[in-house]
Amino acid sequence: MYGHVVSIPKGHNSKMAARCVLGSTWSSLSAVRSRANSSNVSIFQKITSCPRMLFFGSVQSRAIRHVVEKKEGNTTILEGLTEDAHVGPQPPNPTAPCPIYRWNLQNKYNYTDVLLLSQFIRSDGGMLPRRVTGLCAQEHSKIAVCVQMAHRAGLLPDHKPSLPEGHIPKKPNPQLNRYLTRWSIDSVKPIYRAGLKWCKKRISVGHPALKDNVRYGKKILYLKH
Amino acid sequence: MSSFTKSAQQWATFARSWYLIDARMQPPGKIATMCAIRLQGKHKPIYHAISDIGDHVVVMNTRHIAFSGNKWEQKVYSSHNQYPGGFKQVTATQLHLKDPKAIIKLAVYGMLPRNLHRRTMMQRLHLFPEEDLPEDILQNLTEELPQPREVPRRLDEYTQEERGAFPRLWTPPEDYRMK
């Protein structure tokens, strides 16, 4: 009953392996609890009576541990439960300092790849620091630029900063659709004298940091419209 | 086609079609090029500048067009009513709030050839700010054209499965409190 090794057949991934092992731990602990409750044994004896579990193989990822306390009459039960971390697919280039280079996404992402960008932002839309995410300097700035453009395009509606309570905007901004906006909306002035063709003041679109992105097709990237 | 009668073939070749374009989240310049090509009749192999073979084009959702870059703030539409002091310059935002059809109308007008046919071609262009089209135009429509720009999906439009299927690129350190 206790101390049995869970044999995991081949083909199961480590997540399922962890769950099988933990399931056996949980069931054995509950069995101990039910046996101890009947005889009113103290906590110390319960923990020592349960022999060590033998884990099959080694769990690859470090998991977050929780301590759960339960009270049933005279006895308090403290149980340590491991939350198994998701072990997803492995990156194709694991020996690289920057996560973008690990997954070979160097010049392949854009402002529309919201699933990628949302991994590097806080809940109020700001970027996470470089020392935490592990991005190299160039990729961090590229991702920051893409996040800015995605915010201005309205692709991240749930990552807005929370306004203080009772804040009423003085004049509501007109809701206009936009994309590939380089500059902030309030910082830009209208071009009243655009000039002739040879000296025209062009409107900048996109960002030069994304100039090296892979383009499939013959069209070149126009940054000045 | 060889199986049609001569009169049926003649009808099919020279009939005036009605095209529908949805301009939601689309750049107005690209919409205008599509309109101008079809208003002139340049999409037909029987095109000639003299023969009046342009088609009707109906553009809906002109209020929801999307400009790239900072064009809403930077692009300026100028006009002069020939009186002294009658030079007006208006940004794209102000013009769009005043009249939601004006931006596409001016764009198409500038792309058509500068001759007397231009006014008749503009009469065949029908612009609607929202999706509600009148009955008689709905009955005339023959084909809807595909949108020029692929509209990107917002983060909340992705399902939970798609978000879970996307791999985590980096793992946060245990002592870091996220967000």
mmCIF file of C-alpha atoms in Angstrom:
data_model
loop_
_atom_site.group_PDB
_atom_site.id
_atom_site.type_symbol
_atom_site.label_atom_id
_atom_site.label_comp_id
_atom_site.label_asym_id
_atom_site.label_seq_id
_atom_site.Cartn_x
_atom_site.Cartn_y
_atom_site.Cartn_z
ATOM 1 C CA MET A 1 0.000 0.000 0.000
ATOM 2 C CA TYR A 2 2.701 2.514 1.004
ATOM 3 C CA GLY A 3 6.064 2.779 -0.666
ATOM 4 C CA HIS A 4 4.985 1.179 -3.894
ATOM 5 C CA VAL A 5 6.707 2.301 -7.036
ATOM 6 C CA VAL A 6 4.397 3.554 -9.704
ATOM 7 C CA SER A 7 5.485 1.992 -12.984
ATOM 8 C CA ILE A 8 4.767 4.357 -15.792
ATOM 9 C CA PRO A 9 4.479 2.701 -19.223
ATOM 10 C CA LYS A 10 6.497 4.122 -22.110
ATOM 11 C CA GLY A 11 4.864 6.788 -24.174
ATOM 12 C CA HIS A 12 3.559 8.797 -21.236
ATOM 13 C CA ASN A 13 5.143 12.215 -20.958
ATOM 14 C CA SER A 14 6.621 13.444 -17.728
ATOM 15 C CA LYS A 15 3.545 15.531 -16.873
ATOM 16 C CA MET A 16 1.415 12.456 -16.734
ATOM 17 C CA ALA A 17 4.194 10.657 -14.869
ATOM 18 C CA ALA A 18 4.223 13.351 -12.220
ATOM 19 C CA ARG A 19 0.467 13.152 -11.907
ATOM 20 C CA CYS A 20 0.494 9.363 -11.512
ATOM 21 C CA VAL A 21 3.105 9.613 -8.773
ATOM 22 C CA LEU A 22 1.321 12.434 -7.002
ATOM 23 C CA GLY A 23 -1.951 10.589 -7.263
ATOM 24 C CA SER A 24 -0.438 7.669 -5.437
ATOM 25 C CA THR A 25 1.013 10.033 -2.814
ATOM 26 C CA TRP A 26 -2.366 11.670 -2.260
ATOM 27 C CA SER A 27 -4.243 8.405 -1.992
ATOM 28 C CA SER A 28 -1.697 6.974 0.433
ATOM 29 C CA LEU A 29 -1.786 10.084 2.600
ATOM 30 C CA SER A 30 -5.554 10.046 2.755
ATOM 31 C CA ALA A 31 -5.384 6.393 3.735
ATOM 32 C CA VAL A 32 -2.982 7.313 6.544
ATOM 33 C CA ARG A 33 -5.278 10.111 7.651
ATOM 34 C CA SER A 34 -8.320 7.883 7.787
ATOM 35 C CA ARG A 35 -6.441 5.233 9.765
ATOM 36 C CA ALA A 36 -4.979 7.771 12.187
ATOM 37 C CA ASN A 37 -8.267 9.593 12.789
ATOM 38 C CA SER A 38 -9.866 6.508 14.169
ATOM 39 C CA SER A 39 -7.126 6.078 16.761
ATOM 40 C CA ASN A 40 -6.567 9.821 17.563
ATOM 41 C CA VAL A 41 -2.846 9.695 16.942
ATOM 42 C CA SER A 42 -0.823 12.925 16.949
ATOM 43 C CA ILE A 43 0.505 14.512 13.797
ATOM 44 C CA PHE A 44 4.119 13.570 14.420
ATOM 45 C CA GLN A 45 3.334 9.866 14.571
ATOM 46 C CA LYS A 46 1.264 10.076 11.412
ATOM 47 C CA ILE A 47 4.077 11.616 9.408
ATOM 48 C CA THR A 48 6.687 9.163 10.700
ATOM 49 C CA SER A 49 4.431 6.179 10.170
ATOM 50 C CA CYS A 50 4.119 6.937 6.503
ATOM 51 C CA PRO A 51 7.289 5.635 4.873
ATOM 52 C CA ARG A 52 9.075 7.510 2.132
ATOM 53 C CA MET A 53 7.728 7.241 -1.355
ATOM 54 C CA LEU A 54 10.023 6.074 -4.063
ATOM 55 C CA PHE A 55 9.678 8.297 -7.082
ATOM 56 C CA PHE A 56 10.124 6.710 -10.441
ATOM 57 C CA GLY A 57 12.710 8.660 -12.421
ATOM 58 C CA SER A 58 13.233 12.377 -11.820
ATOM 59 C CA VAL A 59 10.648 15.058 -12.486
ATOM 60 C CA GLN A 60 12.212 17.440 -14.987
ATOM 61 C CA SER A 61 10.785 20.747 -13.821
ATOM 62 C CA ARG A 62 10.751 22.361 -10.422
ATOM 63 C CA ALA A 63 7.213 22.660 -9.240
ATOM 64 C CA ILE A 64 5.501 25.186 -6.994
ATOM 65 C CA ARG A 65 4.722 23.664 -3.581
ATOM 66 C CA HIS A 66 1.740 24.557 -1.431
ATOM 67 C CA VAL A 67 1.135 23.700 2.201
ATOM 68 C CA VAL A 68 -2.517 22.958 2.917
ATOM 69 C CA GLU A 69 -3.767 22.962 6.485
ATOM 70 C CA LYS A 70 -6.969 21.167 7.472
ATOM 71 C CA LYS A 71 -8.628 20.860 10.876
ATOM 72 C CA GLU A 72 -10.859 17.942 11.754
ATOM 73 C CA GLY A 73 -11.894 18.020 15.374
ATOM 74 C CA ASN A 74 -8.824 17.520 17.564
ATOM 75 C CA THR A 75 -6.411 16.783 14.727
ATOM 76 C CA THR A 76 -4.769 19.330 12.381
ATOM 77 C CA ILE A 77 -3.428 17.906 9.159
ATOM 78 C CA LEU A 78 -0.662 19.657 7.253
ATOM 79 C CA GLU A 79 -0.136 18.393 3.751
ATOM 80 C CA GLY A 80 2.368 19.449 1.179
ATOM 81 C CA LEU A 81 0.973 19.339 -2.327
ATOM 82 C CA THR A 82 3.093 19.875 -5.383
ATOM 83 C CA GLU A 83 1.529 21.728 -8.265
ATOM 84 C CA ASP A 84 3.031 20.097 -11.275
ATOM 85 C CA ALA A 85 4.427 22.729 -13.638
ATOM 86 C CA HIS A 86 3.442 22.380 -17.254
ATOM 87 C CA VAL A 87 6.219 20.737 -19.203
ATOM 88 C CA GLY A 88 5.546 21.875 -22.738
ATOM 89 C CA PRO A 89 7.486 21.396 -25.974
ATOM 90 C CA GLN A 90 11.254 21.931 -25.810
ATOM 91 C CA PRO A 91 12.911 24.792 -27.744
ATOM 92 C CA PRO A 92 14.858 23.772 -30.861
ATOM 93 C CA ASN A 93 17.955 25.710 -29.762
ATOM 94 C CA PRO A 94 18.172 25.294 -25.987
ATOM 95 C CA THR A 95 21.711 26.659 -25.561
ATOM 96 C CA ALA A 96 20.985 30.305 -26.256
ATOM 97 C CA PRO A 97 20.740 33.130 -23.716
ATOM 98 C CA CYS A 98 17.747 34.869 -25.299
ATOM 99 C CA PRO A 99 14.321 33.073 -25.434
ATOM 100 C CA ILE A 100 13.688 34.378 -28.970
ATOM 101 C CA TYR A 101 16.930 32.791 -30.192
ATOM 102 C CA ARG A 102 16.102 29.596 -28.325
ATOM 103 C CA TRP A 103 12.925 29.203 -30.365
ATOM 104 C CA ASN A 104 14.463 30.569 -33.615
ATOM 105 C CA LEU A 105 11.966 33.395 -33.913
ATOM 106 C CA GLN A 106 14.612 36.065 -34.609
ATOM 107 C CA ASN A 107 13.133 37.967 -37.548
ATOM 108 C CA LYS A 108 9.778 36.264 -37.744
ATOM 109 C CA TYR A 109 7.409 38.084 -35.392
ATOM 110 C CA ASN A 110 5.336 41.192 -35.933
ATOM 111 C CA TYR A 111 2.921 43.388 -34.006
ATOM 112 C CA THR A 112 0.065 40.986 -34.863
ATOM 113 C CA ASP A 113 1.621 38.012 -32.988
ATOM 114 C CA VAL A 114 -0.220 38.831 -29.814
ATOM 115 C CA LEU A 115 0.218 35.377 -28.243
ATOM 116 C CA LEU A 116 3.981 35.905 -28.298
ATOM 117 C CA LEU A 117 3.908 39.514 -27.136
ATOM 118 C CA SER A 118 1.524 38.842 -24.263
ATOM 119 C CA GLN A 119 4.160 36.632 -22.606
ATOM 120 C CA PHE A 120 6.440 39.620 -22.054
ATOM 121 C CA ILE A 121 3.964 42.195 -20.708
ATOM 122 C CA ARG A 122 2.474 42.944 -17.317
ATOM 123 C CA SER A 123 -1.264 42.978 -16.727
ATOM 124 C CA ASP A 124 -1.388 46.764 -17.155
ATOM 125 C CA GLY A 125 0.387 46.601 -20.497
ATOM 126 C CA GLY A 126 3.944 47.526 -19.510
ATOM 127 C CA MET A 127 6.988 45.478 -20.498
ATOM 128 C CA LEU A 128 8.649 43.109 -18.025
ATOM 129 C CA PRO A 129 12.306 43.932 -17.224
ATOM 130 C CA ARG A 130 15.052 42.377 -19.301
ATOM 131 C CA ARG A 131 16.828 40.819 -16.326
ATOM 132 C CA VAL A 132 13.686 38.796 -15.571
ATOM 133 C CA THR A 133 12.678 37.685 -19.077
ATOM 134 C CA GLY A 134 16.268 37.044 -20.201
ATOM 135 C CA LEU A 135 15.878 38.764 -23.568
ATOM 136 C CA CYS A 136 18.901 40.255 -25.290
ATOM 137 C CA ALA A 137 18.935 44.025 -25.788
ATOM 138 C CA GLN A 138 17.945 44.131 -29.458
ATOM 139 C CA GLU A 139 15.098 41.663 -29.117
ATOM 140 C CA HIS A 140 13.842 43.421 -25.988
ATOM 141 C CA SER A 141 13.613 46.714 -27.865
ATOM 142 C CA LYS A 142 11.979 45.004 -30.867
ATOM 143 C CA ILE A 143 9.382 43.371 -28.633
ATOM 144 C CA ALA A 144 8.786 46.692 -26.873
ATOM 145 C CA VAL A 145 8.169 48.352 -30.240
ATOM 146 C CA CYS A 146 5.768 45.581 -31.305
ATOM 147 C CA VAL A 147 3.915 45.807 -27.987
ATOM 148 C CA GLN A 148 3.557 49.570 -28.445
ATOM 149 C CA MET A 149 2.146 49.106 -31.934
ATOM 150 C CA ALA A 150 -0.189 46.342 -30.750
ATOM 151 C CA HIS A 151 -1.534 48.571 -27.951
ATOM 152 C CA ARG A 152 -2.158 51.412 -30.389
ATOM 153 C CA ALA A 153 -3.881 49.015 -32.801
ATOM 154 C CA GLY A 154 -6.181 47.867 -29.994
ATOM 155 C CA LEU A 155 -5.021 44.235 -30.086
ATOM 156 C CA LEU A 156 -4.459 44.033 -26.299
ATOM 157 C CA PRO A 157 -7.758 45.232 -24.835
ATOM 158 C CA ASP A 158 -7.356 43.494 -21.437
ATOM 159 C CA HIS A 159 -3.947 44.971 -20.634
ATOM 160 C CA LYS A 160 -5.018 48.560 -20.030
ATOM 161 C CA PRO A 161 -3.831 50.353 -16.884
ATOM 162 C CA SER A 162 -6.501 50.795 -14.243
ATOM 163 C CA LEU A 163 -7.715 54.379 -13.972
ATOM 164 C CA PRO A 164 -8.215 55.874 -10.503
ATOM 165 C CA GLU A 165 -11.758 55.619 -9.204
ATOM 166 C CA GLY A 166 -14.170 58.327 -10.185
ATOM 167 C CA HIS A 167 -11.986 59.465 -13.084
ATOM 168 C CA ILE A 168 -14.073 61.057 -15.834
ATOM 169 C CA PRO A 169 -12.215 61.830 -19.078
ATOM 170 C CA LYS A 170 -12.598 65.487 -19.995
ATOM 171 C CA LYS A 171 -13.232 64.941 -23.722
ATOM 172 C CA PRO A 172 -13.670 61.392 -25.043
ATOM 173 C CA ASN A 173 -11.080 60.562 -27.715
ATOM 174 C CA PRO A 174 -12.558 59.566 -31.079
ATOM 175 C CA GLN A 175 -12.364 55.802 -31.538
ATOM 176 C CA LEU A 176 -10.378 55.511 -34.771
ATOM 177 C CA ASN A 177 -8.894 52.286 -36.093
ATOM 178 C CA ARG A 178 -5.178 52.375 -36.714
ATOM 179 C CA TYR A 179 -2.234 49.990 -37.184
ATOM 180 C CA LEU A 180 1.570 50.197 -37.478
ATOM 181 C CA THR A 181 1.610 53.502 -35.582
ATOM 182 C CA ARG A 182 5.195 54.470 -34.758
ATOM 183 C CA TRP A 183 4.621 57.642 -32.778
ATOM 184 C CA SER A 184 2.312 58.322 -29.859
ATOM 185 C CA ILE A 185 -1.011 59.876 -30.825
ATOM 186 C CA ASP A 186 -0.691 63.131 -28.869
ATOM 187 C CA SER A 187 2.917 63.765 -29.852
ATOM 188 C CA VAL A 188 2.361 64.086 -33.601
ATOM 189 C CA LYS A 189 1.570 67.327 -35.437
ATOM 190 C CA PRO A 190 -0.288 67.590 -38.773
ATOM 191 C CA ILE A 191 1.814 68.103 -41.890
ATOM 192 C CA TYR A 192 0.378 71.373 -43.186
ATOM 193 C CA ARG A 193 3.060 71.991 -45.845
ATOM 194 C CA ALA A 194 3.939 68.600 -47.272
ATOM 195 C CA GLY A 195 6.192 69.897 -50.075
ATOM 196 C CA LEU A 196 6.765 68.792 -53.642
ATOM 197 C CA LYS A 197 7.556 65.261 -54.730
ATOM 198 C CA TRP A 198 11.340 65.609 -54.442
ATOM 199 C CA CYS A 199 11.182 67.131 -50.951
ATOM 200 C CA LYS A 200 7.959 65.660 -49.609
ATOM 201 C CA LYS A 201 7.503 65.222 -45.855
ATOM 202 C CA ARG A 202 6.558 61.548 -45.694
ATOM 203 C CA ILE A 203 4.452 59.920 -42.995
ATOM 204 C CA SER A 204 6.338 57.186 -41.155
ATOM 205 C CA VAL A 205 4.668 53.774 -40.892
ATOM 206 C CA GLY A 206 5.904 50.772 -38.913
ATOM 207 C CA HIS A 207 9.303 50.847 -37.203
ATOM 208 C CA PRO A 208 12.860 50.541 -38.537
ATOM 209 C CA ALA A 209 13.724 48.026 -35.797
ATOM 210 C CA LEU A 210 11.612 45.478 -37.700
ATOM 211 C CA LYS A 211 13.388 46.176 -40.994
ATOM 212 C CA ASP A 212 15.109 42.782 -41.075
ATOM 213 C CA ASN A 213 11.919 40.776 -40.731
ATOM 214 C CA VAL A 214 11.416 37.903 -43.146
ATOM 215 C CA ARG A 215 9.204 38.938 -46.084
ATOM 216 C CA TYR A 216 7.497 36.225 -48.091
ATOM 217 C CA GLY A 217 6.740 37.736 -51.467
ATOM 218 C CA LYS A 218 8.284 40.327 -53.710
ATOM 219 C CA LYS A 219 6.875 43.448 -52.039
ATOM 220 C CA ILE A 220 9.440 45.494 -50.140
ATOM 221 C CA LEU A 221 8.783 47.065 -46.776
ATOM 222 C CA TYR A 222 7.782 50.726 -47.055
ATOM 223 C CA LEU A 223 8.516 52.664 -43.886
ATOM 224 C CA LYS A 224 7.731 56.080 -45.403
ATOM 225 C CA HIS A 225 4.323 56.520 -47.000
ATOM 226 C CA MET B 1 -18.558 30.228 -74.012
ATOM 227 C CA SER B 2 -19.626 28.325 -77.124
ATOM 228 C CA SER B 3 -22.844 26.997 -75.590
ATOM 229 C CA PHE B 4 -24.376 30.492 -75.118
ATOM 230 C CA THR B 5 -26.481 32.216 -77.751
ATOM 231 C CA LYS B 6 -25.061 35.372 -79.283
ATOM 232 C CA SER B 7 -27.486 37.598 -77.438
ATOM 233 C CA ALA B 8 -26.745 35.898 -74.091
ATOM 234 C CA GLN B 9 -22.999 36.329 -74.664
ATOM 235 C CA GLN B 10 -23.527 40.008 -75.536
ATOM 236 C CA TRP B 11 -25.560 40.564 -72.352
ATOM 237 C CA ALA B 12 -22.974 38.841 -70.171
ATOM 238 C CA THR B 13 -20.094 40.835 -71.675
ATOM 239 C CA PHE B 14 -21.577 44.315 -71.564
ATOM 240 C CA ALA B 15 -23.793 44.173 -68.485
ATOM 241 C CA ARG B 16 -22.911 46.542 -65.671
ATOM 242 C CA SER B 17 -22.201 44.638 -62.425
ATOM 243 C CA TRP B 18 -22.517 45.849 -58.862
ATOM 244 C CA TYR B 19 -19.575 45.089 -56.566
ATOM 245 C CA LEU B 20 -19.620 45.252 -52.761
ATOM 246 C CA ILE B 21 -16.550 46.049 -50.622
ATOM 247 C CA ASP B 22 -16.450 45.982 -46.810
ATOM 248 C CA ALA B 23 -14.044 48.689 -45.636
ATOM 249 C CA ARG B 24 -13.965 47.689 -41.953
ATOM 250 C CA MET B 25 -10.353 47.858 -40.580
ATOM 251 C CA GLN B 26 -9.037 48.404 -44.126
ATOM 252 C CA PRO B 27 -6.697 51.139 -45.371
ATOM 253 C CA PRO B 28 -8.738 53.616 -47.451
ATOM 254 C CA GLY B 29 -6.055 53.883 -50.153
ATOM 255 C CA LYS B 30 -6.188 50.187 -50.987
ATOM 256 C CA ILE B 31 -10.001 50.275 -51.026
ATOM 257 C CA ALA B 32 -9.832 53.268 -53.356
ATOM 258 C CA THR B 33 -7.536 51.525 -55.868
ATOM 259 C CA MET B 34 -9.911 48.556 -56.034
ATOM 260 C CA CYS B 35 -12.839 50.928 -56.578
ATOM 261 C CA ALA B 36 -11.054 53.005 -59.223
ATOM 262 C CA ILE B 37 -10.070 49.928 -61.269
ATOM 263 C CA ARG B 38 -13.628 48.664 -61.343
ATOM 264 C CA LEU B 39 -15.243 52.057 -61.951
ATOM 265 C CA GLN B 40 -13.107 52.554 -65.029
ATOM 266 C CA GLY B 41 -13.696 49.017 -66.262
ATOM 267 C CA LYS B 42 -10.003 48.154 -66.295
ATOM 268 C CA HIS B 43 -10.729 44.730 -64.808
ATOM 269 C CA LYS B 44 -12.415 43.716 -68.084
ATOM 270 C CA PRO B 45 -10.497 42.523 -71.178
ATOM 271 C CA ILE B 46 -12.858 44.591 -73.389
ATOM 272 C CA TYR B 47 -11.694 47.858 -71.770
ATOM 273 C CA HIS B 48 -11.404 50.988 -73.808
ATOM 274 C CA ALA B 49 -11.386 54.542 -72.473
ATOM 275 C CA ILE B 50 -14.202 55.661 -74.804
ATOM 276 C CA SER B 51 -16.601 52.769 -74.211
ATOM 277 C CA ASP B 52 -18.463 53.334 -70.989
ATOM 278 C CA ILE B 53 -17.974 49.892 -69.379
ATOM 279 C CA GLY B 54 -17.336 50.762 -65.760
ATOM 280 C CA ASP B 55 -19.262 48.947 -63.043
ATOM 281 C CA HIS B 56 -20.984 50.136 -59.884
ATOM 282 C CA VAL B 57 -19.092 49.791 -56.609
ATOM 283 C CA VAL B 58 -20.745 49.900 -53.177
ATOM 284 C CA VAL B 59 -18.467 50.473 -50.186
ATOM 285 C CA MET B 60 -19.888 49.854 -46.727
ATOM 286 C CA ASN B 61 -18.493 50.536 -43.218
ATOM 287 C CA THR B 62 -16.558 53.583 -44.391
ATOM 288 C CA ARG B 63 -16.743 54.915 -40.841
ATOM 289 C CA HIS B 64 -14.521 52.021 -39.665
ATOM 290 C CA ILE B 65 -11.565 52.410 -41.983
ATOM 291 C CA ALA B 66 -8.066 52.065 -40.514
ATOM 292 C CA PHE B 67 -5.133 54.274 -41.416
ATOM 293 C CA SER B 68 -1.586 52.910 -41.051
ATOM 294 C CA GLY B 69 1.002 54.939 -39.174
ATOM 295 C CA ASN B 70 -0.007 58.267 -37.659
ATOM 296 C CA LYS B 71 -1.981 59.370 -40.712
ATOM 297 C CA TRP B 72 -5.064 60.221 -38.663
ATOM 298 C CA GLU B 73 -3.035 63.034 -37.084
ATOM 299 C CA GLN B 74 -0.554 63.864 -39.832
ATOM 300 C CA LYS B 75 -2.523 63.654 -43.094
ATOM 301 C CA VAL B 76 -4.007 67.010 -44.039
ATOM 302 C CA TYR B 77 -6.810 67.652 -46.530
ATOM 303 C CA SER B 78 -6.692 71.140 -48.010
ATOM 304 C CA SER B 79 -9.294 73.108 -49.924
ATOM 305 C CA HIS B 80 -9.715 76.665 -51.159
ATOM 306 C CA ASN B 81 -13.044 78.203 -52.004
ATOM 307 C CA GLN B 82 -11.348 80.891 -54.163
ATOM 308 C CA TYR B 83 -12.223 83.740 -51.806
ATOM 309 C CA PRO B 84 -9.353 85.504 -50.049
ATOM 310 C CA GLY B 85 -8.746 83.826 -46.728
ATOM 311 C CA GLY B 86 -10.672 80.811 -47.925
ATOM 312 C CA PHE B 87 -7.835 78.316 -47.571
ATOM 313 C CA LYS B 88 -8.893 75.529 -45.186
ATOM 314 C CA GLN B 89 -6.685 72.735 -43.921
ATOM 315 C CA VAL B 90 -8.252 69.918 -41.992
ATOM 316 C CA THR B 91 -6.671 66.787 -40.505
ATOM 317 C CA ALA B 92 -7.979 63.353 -41.461
ATOM 318 C CA THR B 93 -9.510 62.942 -37.966
ATOM 319 C CA GLN B 94 -11.492 66.153 -38.190
ATOM 320 C CA LEU B 95 -12.660 65.401 -41.740
ATOM 321 C CA HIS B 96 -13.694 61.859 -40.802
ATOM 322 C CA LEU B 97 -15.712 63.025 -37.790
ATOM 323 C CA LYS B 98 -17.418 65.657 -39.912
ATOM 324 C CA ASP B 99 -18.180 63.317 -42.830
ATOM 325 C CA PRO B 100 -17.280 59.584 -42.626
ATOM 326 C CA LYS B 101 -17.542 59.080 -46.391
ATOM 327 C CA ALA B 102 -15.247 61.933 -47.411
ATOM 328 C CA ILE B 103 -11.881 60.196 -47.061
ATOM 329 C CA ILE B 104 -12.692 57.334 -49.419
ATOM 330 C CA LYS B 105 -14.519 59.691 -51.784
ATOM 331 C CA LEU B 106 -11.505 61.985 -52.095
ATOM 332 C CA ALA B 107 -9.155 59.023 -52.470
ATOM 333 C CA VAL B 108 -11.169 57.506 -55.337
ATOM 334 C CA TYR B 109 -11.603 60.921 -56.980
ATOM 335 C CA GLY B 110 -7.847 61.393 -57.035
ATOM 336 C CA MET B 111 -7.254 57.948 -58.565
ATOM 337 C CA LEU B 112 -9.668 58.272 -61.486
ATOM 338 C CA PRO B 113 -8.454 59.747 -64.810
ATOM 339 C CA ARG B 114 -8.764 63.517 -65.025
ATOM 340 C CA ASN B 115 -11.358 63.721 -67.764
ATOM 341 C CA LEU B 116 -15.074 64.267 -68.119
ATOM 342 C CA HIS B 117 -15.826 60.599 -67.416
ATOM 343 C CA ARG B 118 -14.635 61.081 -63.842
ATOM 344 C CA ARG B 119 -17.883 62.654 -62.639
ATOM 345 C CA THR B 120 -20.024 59.871 -64.115
ATOM 346 C CA MET B 121 -17.744 57.271 -62.550
ATOM 347 C CA MET B 122 -18.067 58.990 -59.166
ATOM 348 C CA GLN B 123 -21.839 58.820 -59.550
ATOM 349 C CA ARG B 124 -21.498 55.050 -59.874
ATOM 350 C CA LEU B 125 -19.586 54.864 -56.573
ATOM 351 C CA HIS B 126 -21.917 54.370 -53.577
ATOM 352 C CA LEU B 127 -20.540 54.925 -50.093
ATOM 353 C CA PHE B 128 -22.241 53.993 -46.847
ATOM 354 C CA PRO B 129 -20.807 54.725 -43.412
ATOM 355 C CA GLU B 130 -22.364 51.662 -41.731
ATOM 356 C CA GLU B 131 -23.529 48.227 -42.766
ATOM 357 C CA ASP B 132 -27.191 49.096 -43.410
ATOM 358 C CA LEU B 133 -27.661 49.335 -47.163
ATOM 359 C CA PRO B 134 -30.922 50.358 -48.828
ATOM 360 C CA GLU B 135 -33.115 47.654 -50.360
ATOM 361 C CA ASP B 136 -32.688 48.544 -54.022
ATOM 362 C CA ILE B 137 -28.897 48.470 -53.790
ATOM 363 C CA LEU B 138 -28.943 45.155 -51.919
ATOM 364 C CA GLN B 139 -30.975 43.641 -54.732
ATOM 365 C CA ASN B 140 -28.535 44.868 -57.368
ATOM 366 C CA LEU B 141 -25.345 43.485 -55.801
ATOM 367 C CA THR B 142 -23.651 40.717 -57.775
ATOM 368 C CA GLU B 143 -20.276 40.057 -56.141
ATOM 369 C CA GLU B 144 -18.428 40.833 -52.916
ATOM 370 C CA LEU B 145 -14.724 41.560 -53.301
ATOM 371 C CA PRO B 146 -12.174 40.174 -50.803
ATOM 372 C CA GLN B 147 -10.656 42.628 -48.339
ATOM 373 C CA PRO B 148 -7.155 43.835 -49.242
ATOM 374 C CA ARG B 149 -5.736 43.725 -45.720
ATOM 375 C CA GLU B 150 -5.801 40.702 -43.407
ATOM 376 C CA VAL B 151 -7.363 41.923 -40.154
ATOM 377 C CA PRO B 152 -5.269 40.738 -37.153
ATOM 378 C CA ARG B 153 -6.971 38.966 -34.259
ATOM 379 C CA ARG B 154 -7.138 40.572 -30.861
ATOM 380 C CA LEU B 155 -5.867 38.718 -27.805
ATOM 381 C CA ASP B 156 -9.364 38.023 -26.464
ATOM 382 C CA GLU B 157 -10.396 36.539 -29.823
ATOM 383 C CA TYR B 158 -8.018 33.625 -29.318
ATOM 384 C CA THR B 159 -9.590 30.575 -27.661
ATOM 385 C CA GLN B 160 -8.191 29.094 -24.472
ATOM 386 C CA GLU B 161 -6.933 26.032 -26.409
ATOM 387 C CA GLU B 162 -4.956 28.182 -28.823
ATOM 388 C CA ARG B 163 -3.426 30.115 -25.943
ATOM 389 C CA GLY B 164 -2.509 26.878 -24.186
ATOM 390 C CA ALA B 165 -1.073 25.372 -27.382
ATOM 391 C CA PHE B 166 1.334 28.302 -27.780
ATOM 392 C CA PRO B 167 4.555 27.371 -25.934
ATOM 393 C CA ARG B 168 5.910 29.406 -23.023
ATOM 394 C CA LEU B 169 9.094 31.008 -24.229
ATOM 395 C CA TRP B 170 10.602 31.670 -20.808
ATOM 396 C CA THR B 171 9.963 30.503 -17.243
ATOM 397 C CA PRO B 172 9.850 33.147 -14.544
ATOM 398 C CA PRO B 173 12.140 32.719 -11.498
ATOM 399 C CA GLU B 174 10.302 31.374 -8.459
ATOM 400 C CA ASP B 175 10.883 34.391 -6.268
ATOM 401 C CA TYR B 176 9.576 36.862 -8.874
ATOM 402 C CA ARG B 177 6.062 38.070 -8.242
ATOM 403 C CA MET B 178 4.400 38.334 -11.646
ATOM 404 C CA LYS B 179 2.491 41.432 -12.541
#
